[in-house]
Coordinates of N, CA and C in Angstrom, one line a residue:
M1 N -1.7 10.2 23.1 CA -1.2 9.2 22.0 C -2.6 8.4 21.8
T2 N -2.6 7.3 23.0 CA -4.1 6.4 22.9 C -4.9 7.0 22.2
R3 N -5.4 8.4 22.8 CA -6.6 9.4 22.3 C -6.5 9.6 20.5
T4 N -5.5 9.8 20.3 CA -5.2 9.8 19.1 C -5.4 9.1 17.9
A5 N -4.8 7.4 18.7 CA -4.8 6.4 18.0 C -6.5 5.6 17.8
R6 N -7.2 5.9 18.9 CA -8.4 5.7 19.2 C -9.3 6.7 17.9
F7 N -8.8 8.1 18.2 CA -9.7 9.2 16.7 C -9.3 8.3 15.4
L8 N -8.1 8.4 15.3 CA -7.8 7.6 13.6 C -8.3 5.7 13.1
W9 N -8.5 5.6 14.1 CA -9.1 3.9 14.3 C -10.6 4.2 13.7
R10 N -11.3 5.4 14.7 CA -12.7 5.4 13.3 C -13.0 5.6 12.2
F11 N -11.9 6.0 11.6 CA -12.0 6.3 9.9 C -10.8 5.4 9.3
T12 N -10.4 4.7 9.9 CA -9.2 3.4 9.3 C -9.8 2.4 9.1
W13 N -10.6 1.8 10.1 CA -10.7 0.2 10.5 C -12.0 -0.1 8.6
A14 N -12.5 1.1 8.3 CA -13.4 0.7 6.9 C -12.6 0.1 6.0
N15 N -11.4 1.1 6.2 CA -10.6 1.1 5.0 C -9.9 -0.5 4.8
W16 N -9.9 -0.8 5.9 CA -8.7 -2.3 6.4 C -9.8 -3.4 6.1
L17 N -10.6 -3.4 6.3 CA -12.1 -4.0 6.0 C -12.5 -4.1 4.7
T18 N -12.6 -2.8 4.1 CA -12.9 -2.7 2.4 C -12.0 -3.7 1.6
L19 N -10.6 -3.7 2.0 CA -9.5 -4.1 1.3 C -9.7 -6.0 1.1
L20 N -10.2 -6.5 2.8 CA -9.9 -7.3 3.1 C -11.5 -8.1 2.5
I21 N -12.6 -7.3 2.0 CA -13.4 -7.8 1.4 C -13.2 -8.1 -0.1
F22 N -12.7 -7.1 -0.6 CA -12.1 -6.9 -1.9 C -11.5 -8.2 -2.4
A23 N -10.5 -8.5 -1.4 CA -9.8 -9.3 -1.7 C -10.3 -11.0 -1.8
G24 N -11.3 -10.8 -0.6 CA -12.0 -12.2 -0.4 C -13.1 -12.3 -1.7
V25 N -13.7 -11.2 -2.3 CA -14.7 -11.2 -3.4 C -13.6 -12.2 -4.5
V26 N -12.2 -11.1 -4.5 CA -11.5 -12.2 -5.9 C -11.2 -13.2 -5.6
F27 N -11.1 -13.7 -4.0 CA -10.7 -15.4 -4.2 C -12.0 -16.1 -4.2
L28 N -12.9 -15.8 -3.8 CA -14.4 -16.4 -3.6 C -15.1 -16.5 -5.1
G29 N -15.0 -15.7 -5.6 CA -14.8 -15.0 -7.5 C -13.9 -16.2 -8.3
S30 N -12.9 -16.0 -8.0 CA -11.8 -17.3 -8.4 C -12.2 -18.3 -8.1
A31 N -12.7 -18.7 -7.4 CA -13.1 -20.3 -7.1 C -14.7 -20.4 -7.3
V32 N -15.1 -19.7 -7.6 CA -16.8 -20.5 -8.1 C -16.8 -19.8 -9.9
T33 N -15.8 -19.7 -10.5 CA -15.9 -19.3 -11.7 C -15.2 -20.2 -12.2
G34 N -14.2 -21.3 -11.9 CA -13.8 -22.0 -12.7 C -12.2 -21.4 -13.0
V35 N -12.0 -20.2 -11.9 CA -10.6 -19.9 -12.4 C -9.5 -21.0 -12.2
P36 N -9.5 -22.4 -10.8 CA -8.8 -23.2 -10.9 C -8.5 -24.3 -11.8
D37 N -9.6 -24.1 -13.2 CA -9.5 -25.1 -13.7 C -9.0 -24.5 -14.8
G38 N -8.3 -23.3 -15.4 CA -8.0 -22.6 -16.3 C -8.6 -21.6 -16.9
T39 N -10.1 -21.2 -15.9 CA -10.6 -20.3 -16.9 C -10.3 -19.1 -16.5
R40 N -10.1 -18.3 -17.5 CA -10.2 -16.7 -17.6 C -11.3 -15.4 -17.7
N41 N -11.1 -15.1 -16.7 CA -11.9 -14.0 -16.6 C -11.5 -12.9 -15.9
M42 N -13.2 -11.8 -15.4 CA -12.7 -10.8 -14.7 C -12.0 -11.4 -13.3
F43 N -12.5 -12.1 -12.6 CA -11.6 -12.4 -11.4 C -9.8 -13.0 -11.5
S44 N -10.1 -13.6 -12.8 CA -8.5 -14.3 -12.8 C -7.3 -13.1 -13.6
I45 N -7.8 -11.9 -13.8 CA -7.4 -10.2 -13.9 C -7.0 -9.7 -13.0
Y46 N -8.2 -10.1 -12.4 CA -7.8 -9.2 -10.6 C -7.3 -9.8 -9.9
L47 N -6.7 -11.4 -9.6 CA -6.2 -11.9 -9.0 C -4.5 -11.8 -9.4
G48 N -4.8 -11.6 -10.7 CA -3.0 -11.8 -11.6 C -2.6 -10.0 -11.2
I49 N -3.1 -9.0 -10.7 CA -2.8 -7.6 -11.0 C -3.4 -7.1 -9.4
F50 N -3.7 -8.2 -8.7 CA -3.5 -8.0 -7.3 C -2.4 -7.1 -6.5
P51 N -0.9 -7.7 -6.7 CA -0.2 -7.3 -6.4 C 0.0 -5.8 -6.5
M52 N -0.1 -5.0 -7.7 CA 0.0 -3.5 -8.0 C -1.0 -2.4 -7.4
M53 N -2.3 -3.8 -7.2 CA -3.5 -2.8 -6.7 C -3.4 -2.7 -5.4
V54 N -2.8 -3.2 -4.7 CA -2.5 -3.1 -3.0 C -2.2 -2.1 -2.6
P55 N -0.8 -1.6 -3.4 CA 0.0 -0.4 -3.0 C -0.7 1.1 -3.3
M56 N -1.5 0.8 -4.4 CA -2.4 2.2 -5.2 C -3.5 2.3 -4.3
I57 N -4.2 1.0 -3.8 CA -5.5 1.3 -3.0 C -5.1 1.8 -1.5
L58 N -3.9 1.2 -0.8 CA -3.7 1.6 0.4 C -3.2 3.8 0.1
L59 N -2.3 3.5 -1.0 CA -2.4 5.2 -1.2 C -3.4 5.9 -1.3
L60 N -4.7 5.6 -1.6 CA -5.7 6.4 -1.3 C -6.1 6.4 -0.3
F61 N -6.2 5.3 0.4 CA -6.9 5.5 1.8 C -6.4 6.3 2.7
N62 N -4.9 6.6 1.9 CA -3.7 7.8 2.8 C -4.4 9.2 3.0
L63 N -4.8 9.4 1.4 CA -5.1 10.8 1.4 C -5.8 11.7 2.4
G64 N -6.9 11.1 3.2 CA -7.4 11.8 4.0 C -6.6 12.2 5.6
R65 N -6.0 10.9 5.8 CA -5.2 10.6 7.0 C -4.5 11.9 7.7
C66 N -3.9 12.4 6.3 CA -3.0 13.6 6.9 C -3.5 15.0 6.5
S67 N -4.5 15.0 5.7 CA -5.0 16.4 5.4 C -6.5 16.4 6.3
T68 N -7.5 15.9 6.0 CA -8.4 16.2 6.8 C -8.9 15.6 8.5
F69 N -8.4 14.4 8.5 CA -7.9 14.3 9.9 C -7.2 14.5 10.6
L70 N -6.1 15.1 10.2 CA -5.0 15.6 10.6 C -5.9 17.5 11.4
Q71 N -6.7 17.9 10.3 CA -6.8 19.0 10.9 C -8.5 18.7 12.2
L72 N -8.6 17.9 11.7 CA -9.9 17.4 13.3 C -9.2 17.1 14.4
A73 N -8.1 16.4 14.5 CA -7.0 15.8 15.5 C -7.0 17.3 16.1
L74 N -6.4 18.2 15.2 CA -5.6 19.4 16.0 C -6.9 19.8 16.7
S75 N -8.3 20.1 16.1 CA -8.8 20.7 16.8 C -9.6 20.3 17.9
F76 N -9.5 19.2 18.2 CA -9.9 18.7 19.2 C -8.3 18.5 20.2
G77 N -7.6 19.0 20.2 CA -6.7 19.5 21.0 C -5.4 18.0 20.9
G78 N -5.2 17.3 20.1 CA -4.7 16.2 19.8 C -2.9 16.9 19.6
Q79 N -2.2 16.3 19.6 CA -0.6 16.8 19.7 C 0.0 16.8 18.2
R80 N 0.7 17.5 17.6 CA 1.1 17.2 16.3 C 2.1 16.0 16.5
R81 N 3.2 15.5 17.8 CA 3.8 14.6 17.2 C 3.3 13.6 17.6
N82 N 2.5 13.4 18.8 CA 1.7 11.8 18.8 C 0.6 11.5 17.2
Y83 N 0.4 12.8 16.6 CA -0.4 12.1 15.7 C 0.6 11.8 14.4
F84 N 2.3 12.2 14.7 CA 2.7 11.5 13.9 C 3.2 10.6 13.9
L85 N 3.3 9.9 15.4 CA 4.1 8.7 15.8 C 2.9 7.4 15.1
V86 N 1.5 8.2 15.3 CA 0.9 7.3 15.0 C 0.2 7.1 14.0
I87 N 0.5 8.0 13.0 CA 0.6 7.7 12.0 C 1.1 7.0 11.2
Q88 N 2.2 6.7 11.8 CA 3.6 5.6 11.6 C 2.8 4.6 11.8
L89 N 2.9 4.1 13.3 CA 1.6 3.1 13.3 C 0.9 2.7 12.7
F90 N 0.0 3.5 11.7 CA -1.0 2.9 11.1 C -0.2 2.6 9.7
L91 N 0.7 3.3 9.2 CA 1.2 2.7 7.7 C 1.9 1.5 8.4
L92 N 2.5 1.2 9.3 CA 2.9 0.4 9.7 C 2.0 -1.2 9.2
F93 N 0.8 -0.9 9.8 CA -0.4 -2.2 9.7 C -1.0 -2.2 8.3
D94 N -0.7 -1.0 8.0 CA -1.1 -0.8 6.3 C -0.3 -1.9 5.3
T95 N 1.0 -1.4 5.8 CA 2.1 -2.7 5.0 C 2.1 -4.0 5.3
L96 N 1.7 -4.3 6.7 CA 1.4 -5.4 7.3 C 0.3 -6.2 6.3
L97 N -0.5 -5.6 6.7 CA -2.1 -6.1 6.3 C -2.1 -6.2 4.7
G98 N -1.7 -5.3 3.7 CA -1.2 -5.6 2.3 C -0.6 -6.7 2.0
Y99 N 0.6 -7.1 2.8 CA 1.3 -7.6 2.2 C 0.7 -9.1 2.7
G100 N 0.1 -9.0 3.9 CA -0.2 -10.3 4.6 C -1.5 -11.1 3.5
V101 N -2.3 -9.9 2.7 CA -3.2 -10.7 1.8 C -2.5 -10.8 0.3
L102 N -1.9 -10.8 0.1 CA -1.0 -11.0 -0.8 C -0.3 -12.3 -0.5
L103 N -0.2 -12.8 0.8 CA 0.5 -13.7 0.9 C -0.3 -14.9 0.8
L104 N -1.6 -15.0 1.2 CA -3.2 -15.7 1.6 C -3.8 -15.7 0.1
L105 N -3.5 -14.8 -0.7 CA -3.7 -15.1 -2.0 C -2.8 -15.8 -3.0
R106 N -1.8 -16.2 -2.1 CA -0.8 -16.9 -3.2 C -0.8 -18.2 -2.7
D107 N -0.8 -18.5 -1.0 CA -1.3 -19.6 -0.4 C -2.1 -20.6 -0.3
I108 N -3.1 -19.8 -0.4 CA -4.4 -20.8 -0.1 C -4.7 -21.6 -1.5
P109 N -4.6 -21.1 -2.7 CA -4.8 -21.9 -3.9 C -3.7 -23.0 -3.6
V110 N -2.6 -22.9 -3.4 CA -1.1 -23.5 -3.7 C -1.9 -24.8 -2.4
T111 N -2.0 -24.5 -1.7 CA -2.6 -25.3 -0.4 C -3.7 -26.4 -0.5
L112 N -4.6 -25.4 -1.5 CA -6.1 -26.7 -1.7 C -5.9 -27.2 -2.7
L113 N -4.4 -26.9 -3.7 CA -4.3 -27.5 -5.2 C -5.3 -27.0 -6.3
W114 N -5.1 -25.7 -6.2 CA -5.9 -25.1 -7.4 C -4.5 -25.1 -8.5
V115 N -3.6 -24.5 -8.2 CA -2.7 -24.5 -9.0 C -1.0 -24.9 -8.2
Q116 N -0.1 -25.1 -9.2 CA 1.5 -25.2 -8.6 C 2.3 -23.9 -8.3
V117 N 2.9 -23.7 -7.6 CA 3.8 -22.8 -7.2 C 4.0 -21.8 -8.5
D118 N 4.4 -22.7 -9.6 CA 5.1 -22.2 -10.5 C 3.9 -21.5 -11.5
E119 N 2.5 -22.3 -11.2 CA 1.5 -21.5 -12.1 C 0.9 -20.7 -11.8
L120 N 1.5 -19.7 -10.8 CA 0.9 -18.7 -10.0 C 1.2 -17.6 -10.7
G121 N -0.1 -16.4 -10.9 CA 0.3 -14.8 -11.8 C 1.4 -14.4 -11.8
L122 N 2.3 -13.9 -12.8 CA 3.5 -13.5 -13.1 C 3.7 -12.7 -12.1
L123 N 3.2 -11.3 -11.8 CA 3.0 -10.6 -10.4 C 3.0 -10.9 -8.9
L124 N 1.9 -11.7 -8.9 CA 2.4 -12.2 -7.7 C 3.2 -13.1 -7.1
R125 N 3.5 -13.9 -8.3 CA 4.9 -14.8 -7.8 C 6.3 -14.0 -7.7
N126 N 6.2 -13.0 -8.6 CA 7.4 -11.9 -8.7 C 7.4 -11.3 -7.3
A127 N 6.3 -10.8 -7.0 CA 6.3 -9.7 -6.1 C 6.5 -10.5 -4.4
L128 N 6.3 -11.6 -4.3 CA 6.5 -12.3 -3.3 C 7.8 -13.5 -3.1
D129 N 8.1 -13.8 -4.1 CA 8.8 -14.9 -4.4 C 10.6 -14.2 -4.5
W130 N 10.5 -13.5 -5.6 CA 11.5 -12.6 -6.4 C 12.0 -11.4 -5.7
A131 N 11.0 -10.8 -5.5 CA 11.3 -9.3 -4.8 C 11.4 -9.3 -3.1
G132 N 10.6 -10.2 -2.5 CA 11.3 -10.4 -0.9 C 10.7 -9.2 -0.4
W133 N 11.3 -8.9 0.2 CA 11.1 -7.7 1.7 C 11.4 -6.3 1.0
R134 N 11.8 -6.5 -0.6 CA 11.2 -5.3 -1.2 C 10.0 -4.9 -1.4
F135 N 9.2 -5.6 -1.2 CA 7.5 -5.3 -1.9 C 7.1 -5.0 -0.4
P136 N 7.2 -5.2 0.7 CA 6.8 -4.6 1.8 C 7.3 -3.3 1.7
L137 N 8.4 -2.7 1.4 CA 9.1 -1.6 1.1 C 8.3 -0.9 0.2
M138 N 8.1 -1.1 -1.2 CA 7.3 -0.7 -2.0 C 5.5 0.1 -1.1
I139 N 5.3 -1.1 -0.7 CA 3.7 -1.0 0.4 C 3.6 0.5 0.8
F140 N 5.0 0.4 1.5 CA 5.3 1.5 2.8 C 5.1 2.1 2.1
S141 N 5.8 2.3 1.0 CA 6.4 3.8 -0.1 C 5.2 4.6 -0.8
Q142 N 4.6 3.7 -1.0 CA 3.4 4.0 -1.4 C 2.0 4.8 -0.5
A143 N 2.1 4.4 0.8 CA 1.0 4.2 1.6 C 1.7 5.8 2.3
V144 N 2.7 5.8 2.3 CA 2.9 7.0 3.0 C 3.0 8.4 1.9
M145 N 3.6 7.9 0.9 CA 3.1 9.2 -0.3 C 1.6 9.8 -0.6
G146 N 0.6 9.2 -0.1 CA -0.5 8.7 0.1 C -0.9 10.3 0.9
C147 N 0.0 9.8 2.3 CA -0.3 10.9 3.0 C 0.4 12.1 2.8
V148 N 1.3 12.3 2.0 CA 1.8 13.4 1.2 C 1.1 14.2 0.3
V149 N 0.8 13.6 -0.5 CA -0.1 13.9 -1.7 C -1.6 14.3 -0.9
G150 N -2.1 13.7 0.2 CA -3.1 14.6 0.7 C -3.1 15.9 1.1
L151 N -2.0 15.7 1.8 CA -1.6 16.9 2.6 C -1.0 18.2 1.5
C152 N -0.4 17.8 0.4 CA -0.5 18.7 -0.6 C -1.6 19.5 -1.7
L153 N -2.5 18.5 -1.8 CA -3.9 18.7 -2.3 C -4.8 20.1 -1.4
V154 N -4.5 19.9 -0.5 CA -5.3 20.6 0.8 C -4.6 22.0 0.7
R155 N -3.3 22.0 0.1 CA -2.5 23.3 -0.1 C -2.3 23.8 -1.1
S156 N -2.2 23.2 -2.4 CA -1.9 23.4 -3.5 C -2.6 22.1 -4.2
K157 N -3.7 23.0 -5.1 CA -4.2 21.6 -6.4 C -3.2 21.2 -7.3
V158 N -2.3 22.3 -7.7 CA -1.4 22.4 -8.5 C -0.4 21.2 -8.1
L159 N 0.0 21.3 -7.0 CA 1.5 20.5 -6.3 C 1.0 19.3 -6.1
G160 N -0.3 19.3 -5.2 CA -1.0 17.9 -5.2 C -1.4 17.1 -6.9
S161 N -1.8 17.6 -7.5 CA -1.9 16.9 -8.8 C -0.8 16.5 -9.2
I162 N 0.5 17.8 -9.5 CA 1.7 16.6 -9.7 C 2.2 15.8 -9.0
L163 N 1.9 15.7 -7.9 CA 2.5 15.0 -6.8 C 1.5 13.0 -7.0
T164 N 0.6 13.9 -7.6 CA -0.4 12.6 -7.9 C 0.4 11.6 -9.0
V165 N 0.6 12.8 -9.8 CA 0.7 11.7 -11.3 C 2.0 11.2 -10.9
L166 N 3.4 11.7 -10.0 CA 4.5 11.3 -9.7 C 4.2 9.6 -8.7
A167 N 3.0 10.0 -8.0 CA 2.9 8.6 -7.3 C 2.2 7.7 -8.4
I168 N 1.4 8.0 -9.1 CA 0.9 6.9 -10.8 C 2.2 6.2 -11.1
F169 N 2.9 7.4 -11.6 CA 4.5 6.6 -12.3 C 5.4 6.0 -11.9
S170 N 5.0 6.2 -10.5 CA 6.2 5.8 -9.5 C 5.3 4.0 -9.5
S171 N 4.1 3.9 -9.1 CA 3.4 2.9 -9.1 C 3.9 1.9 -10.3
L172 N 3.6 2.6 -11.5 CA 4.2 2.2 -13.1 C 5.1 1.6 -12.7
V173 N 6.4 2.3 -12.4 CA 7.7 1.9 -12.7 C 8.0 0.4 -11.4
G174 N 7.5 0.4 -10.6 CA 6.9 -0.8 -9.5 C 6.5 -1.8 -10.5
L175 N 5.6 -1.9 -11.5 CA 4.9 -3.0 -11.8 C 6.1 -3.3 -12.8
M176 N 6.5 -2.4 -13.7 CA 7.3 -2.8 -15.1 C 8.4 -3.5 -14.1
S177 N 9.3 -3.1 -13.1 CA 10.2 -3.8 -12.4 C 9.9 -5.5 -11.8
L178 N 8.3 -5.2 -11.7 CA 8.0 -6.5 -11.2 C 8.0 -7.7 -12.4
V179 N 7.5 -7.4 -13.2 CA 7.6 -7.7 -14.6 C 9.0 -8.3 -14.8
L180 N 9.5 -7.2 -14.8 CA 10.9 -7.4 -15.4 C 12.0 -8.6 -14.6
L181 N 11.4 -8.4 -13.3 CA 12.4 -9.1 -12.2 C 12.2 -10.8 -12.6
G182 N 10.8 -11.2 -13.0 CA 10.7 -12.4 -13.2 C 11.0 -12.8 -14.8
L183 N 11.0 -12.5 -15.5 CA 11.3 -12.7 -17.3 C 13.1 -12.5 -17.4
L184 N 13.2 -11.6 -16.6 CA 14.9 -11.6 -16.4 C 15.7 -12.3 -15.5
Q185 N 15.4 -13.0 -14.7 CA 15.7 -14.4 -13.6 C 16.3 -13.1 -12.4
N186 N 15.4 -12.1 -12.1 CA 15.7 -11.7 -10.8 C 17.5 -11.0 -11.0
P187 N 17.9 -9.9 -12.0 CA 18.8 -9.4 -12.2 C 19.0 -8.5 -11.1
M188 N 20.2 -7.9 -10.8 CA 20.6 -7.1 -9.8 C 20.2 -5.8 -10.2
W189 N 20.3 -5.7 -11.1 CA 19.9 -4.1 -11.6 C 18.4 -3.0 -11.0
I190 N 17.8 -4.4 -11.1 CA 16.3 -4.4 -11.1 C 15.9 -4.4 -9.4
R191 N 16.6 -4.9 -8.8 CA 16.4 -5.4 -7.3 C 16.7 -3.8 -6.6
L192 N 18.4 -3.5 -7.3 CA 18.7 -2.3 -6.5 C 17.8 -1.4 -7.4
L193 N 16.6 -1.2 -8.1 CA 16.0 -0.6 -8.5 C 14.3 -0.1 -7.3
L194 N 14.3 -1.9 -7.3 CA 13.2 -2.3 -6.4 C 13.8 -1.3 -5.3
T195 N 14.8 -1.1 -4.4 CA 15.5 -1.0 -3.2 C 15.2 0.6 -2.9
I196 N 16.3 1.0 -4.1 CA 16.3 2.4 -4.3 C 15.4 3.5 -4.2
L197 N 14.5 2.9 -5.1 CA 13.1 3.5 -5.2 C 12.2 4.1 -4.5
P198 N 11.7 2.9 -3.9 CA 10.8 2.9 -2.5 C 11.1 3.2 -1.4
A199 N 13.1 3.2 -1.0 CA 13.3 3.5 0.1 C 13.3 5.4 -0.1
G200 N 13.9 6.1 -1.0 CA 14.3 6.9 -1.5 C 12.6 8.0 -1.2
I201 N 11.9 7.4 -2.0 CA 10.1 7.8 -2.0 C 9.8 8.0 -0.1
A202 N 10.5 7.1 0.3 CA 9.9 6.7 1.5 C 10.2 7.8 2.7
I203 N 11.8 8.0 2.3 CA 12.1 8.6 3.4 C 12.0 10.3 3.0
G204 N 12.2 10.6 1.8 CA 11.8 11.6 1.3 C 10.0 12.1 2.2
S205 N 9.5 11.3 1.9 CA 7.9 11.5 2.2 C 8.0 11.9 3.4
E206 N 8.5 10.7 4.6 CA 8.4 11.0 5.9 C 8.9 12.3 6.5
I207 N 10.0 12.8 6.0 CA 10.2 13.8 6.1 C 9.9 15.2 5.9
Y208 N 9.1 15.2 4.5 CA 7.9 16.1 4.2 C 7.0 16.2 5.6
L209 N 6.5 14.9 5.7 CA 5.1 14.2 6.7 C 5.3 14.9 7.9
W210 N 6.7 14.8 8.4 CA 7.1 15.3 9.6 C 7.4 16.6 9.8
R211 N 7.8 17.5 8.9 CA 7.8 18.8 8.6 C 6.5 19.3 8.5
S212 N 5.4 18.9 8.1 CA 4.3 19.4 7.5 C 3.4 19.4 8.7
I213 N 3.0 18.0 9.4 CA 2.4 18.3 10.5 C 3.1 18.6 11.9
C214 N 4.2 19.3 12.0 CA 4.8 20.3 13.3 C 3.9 21.6 12.6
R215 N 4.3 21.9 11.3 CA 4.0 23.2 11.0 C 2.4 23.2 10.9
S216 N 1.7 22.6 11.0 CA 0.6 22.7 10.3 C -0.5 23.5 11.9
T217 N -1.6 24.4 11.0 CA -2.3 25.2 12.1 C -3.6 24.8 12.0
V218 N -4.7 24.9 12.7 CA -5.6 24.4 12.5 C -6.6 25.6 11.9
V219 N -7.3 25.1 10.6 CA -8.2 26.2 9.7 C -8.9 26.3 10.6

C-alpha cells in the first residue's frame, strides 16, 4: 500500500500545488488590484466563484487517477484493493485541501480587515457558513465522480461523455443551491438537497469505483 501511495504521489503533488498557486494568484491579484477597496475586476470575479471552481478543478484532477494511473500501477504489480484504499486517502486529502483553501480565502481578507464577514462574496459566504459540513461532502462527491468519469472515458467514449455532462449538471445544481441557500435564508429543502445529492453521487461512485477496480485488467 505504501508503494501505491508513493506511486500516486508522483502524479498528484503537482495538481495540489496547482490549486494552491491558483488560489494564491487570486488572493494576491485581489490584494494588489484594489479589490479590498471595492474594485470589481477579474480577480474579484474569481474570488467570488472560487467555491464552485474547487469541486470542478478536483473533478478534472481525478480523471486520470482511476484510468491511466490505474493501468500503470497494475502493470507494475500493484494490488487492486490497495489502489482503491489509497485512492480514498487521496480523495480525502483533495477534500481537505479544497475546503482549507476556501477557509483561507474567507478568513484572511476578514483578518486583514479588507471586508466584513457579511461583505464576503455570496457563494463563499454561503458555502462556508450556511452549507457547513455539506460543502466538503460536495467537494468529495465531485472528486470521486471524476474518478468514475475517467474510468468510463477509457472504456466507452459515449458513456464517459454522458457522465461528464451529468457531472457538470450536478455542479450547476450545487451552484444554484448555494445561491438559493443564502437568498432564501437557509431553507430546509435546500439543505436536504445539498445532503442527498452529493451523498448519493459519492455512494454510487464509490460502489462503481470498487467494482471497476476489482475487475480491471492490464491492457
